[in-house]
Amino acid sequence: MSTSYFQSIGRIRFEGPETDNPLAYRFYDENRLVAGKTMREHFKFAVAYWHSLCNTGGDPFGPGTKAFPWLSASDPIQRAKDKMDAAFELITKLGLPYFCFHDFDLVEEAESLAESERRLHAIADYAKAQMASNGVKVLWGTANLFGHPRYMNGAATNPDFAVVAHAGAQVKIALDITMELGGENYVFWGGREGYQTLLNTQMKRELDHLARFLGMAKDYARQNGFKGHFFIEPKPMEPSKHQYDFDASTVVGFLQSYGLDQDFKINIEVNHATLALHTFQHELQVAANAQMLGSIDANRGDYQNGWDTDQFPNNLLELTEAMLVILESGGLQGGGVNFDAKTRRNSTDLEDLFHAHIGGVDAFARALLTADAILTKSSYSTWKQERYASFNEGEGLLFEQGALQLGDLFNIAKRNGEPEQRSGRQEMYENLLNRFL
Ligand code: XUL
Ligand code: CO
């Protein structure tokens, strides 16, 4: 590594809950065993290249505020290399195992597809050499199919085939790069795959195109030896008025109806869940029900703002509820926890990138410990089981087994009379969670 961008900061280490050092982990002890796996294995934490290395804080009301020193070189390849040096310094100092990227986070898109491809391969070679020595890995790669003006009417769902083909070319190159870097998964987030108005949109045709496109990408990657998972990342809106990957439920239905459910799983993002008026816990549970809980984009929204604020996660209660679902469903399938989160526009010190990640990592670690304690040391699971005890034997069991008809329900109800009232005991469950937090 040539230049150090975070010179005053050393390797962030686990120092335990009592430490006074803000640049230390209090709960994330990577080798600590919890529920049969190390914390490192549970989470597979990843730094998101786009927010932490590329995003200087511009918003619709003003330009970027962060003078990232790795973005100052005038040559795009040199700038990309500097950015990558900074990325690996950040990731290794945080002691995190992975990163995630869009194609044009790594290096800026060029005027032509051929030149963009050349640039991407050049920076991938540079990454590969460093990854061999620093041990950092790619959790997932993706293609940015939403930023360039050509995608203003969609990428895979664009009404113009020329644009669909261009998107396909971009995905092919992004898959090549992801595979070259040993990426474990590949993500599709459909930022512009949706509509602004149905008046100009053939929705069924666009959905068919999306499924065809995803199938082609999957076939290409499989033919080239890719063994990882493909993830769809649901989001209801923003930038489109309505996005086709609205929420987990919509995506499960889409994947099943187009026969893509064997290869594709879901990447749940916290702030996307809340934009869809769901909780994070709800989205995780829906994905888990379909055996499709693949990965997480970790962040949080703001209860007063109606947009994707992408803040670093810090809500222990919400994260504990999430970790309960993740532990109960057997963990993330293939994926990990990617910090798709940005420091605030006025968090302008380079050190803020460290505080943000440390806070997010520790919040997840603490939530894991809390959820594990709830599952192993409390009556939580027993209470939940007992709530459904009437299906464990007798006629309830026959119902679950499909051995009863509607007429049988009629006879049983007539015989039993009015059912006894049974409390849902929500407050008791809520108190239990707070007791363990
Ligand atoms: C946008 C978003 C994306 C995806 C990858 O809201 O979450 O950054 O994670 O394209
Ligand atoms: Co995301």
JSON list of C-alpha atoms and ligand atoms in Angstrom, two decimals, residues 50-51 140 189 233 267 269 272 297 299 308 310 338 340, ligand 2:
[
{"chain": "A", "resi": 50, "resn": "TRP", "atom": "CA", "xyz": [-20.32, 3.32, -3.04]},
{"chain": "A", "resi": 51, "resn": "HIS", "atom": "CA", "xyz": [-21.19, 5.04, 0.21]},
{"chain": "A", "resi": 140, "resn": "TRP", "atom": "CA", "xyz": [-21.32, -9.43, -3.80]},
{"chain": "A", "resi": 189, "resn": "TRP", "atom": "CA", "xyz": [-31.47, -3.97, -7.30]},
{"chain": "A", "resi": 233, "resn": "GLU", "atom": "CA", "xyz": [-33.01, -6.49, -3.35]},
{"chain": "A", "resi": 267, "resn": "ASN", "atom": "CA", "xyz": [-31.27, -9.26, -0.03]},
{"chain": "A", "resi": 269, "resn": "GLU", "atom": "CA", "xyz": [-32.47, -3.74, 3.24]},
{"chain": "A", "resi": 272, "resn": "HIS", "atom": "CA", "xyz": [-36.34, -0.36, 2.00]},
{"chain": "A", "resi": 297, "resn": "ASP", "atom": "CA", "xyz": [-28.20, -4.43, 3.45]},
{"chain": "A", "resi": 299, "resn": "ASN", "atom": "CA", "xyz": [-28.85, 0.60, 7.60]},
{"chain": "A", "resi": 308, "resn": "ASP", "atom": "CA", "xyz": [-34.14, 6.40, 2.06]},
{"chain": "A", "resi": 310, "resn": "ASP", "atom": "CA", "xyz": [-29.44, 5.11, 4.67]},
{"chain": "A", "resi": 338, "resn": "ASN", "atom": "CA", "xyz": [-23.43, -5.19, 4.00]},
{"chain": "A", "resi": 340, "resn": "ASP", "atom": "CA", "xyz": [-25.38, 0.05, 2.70]},
{"chain": "B", "resi": 2, "resn": "CO", "atom": "CO", "xyz": [-29.00, -1.60, -0.83]}
]
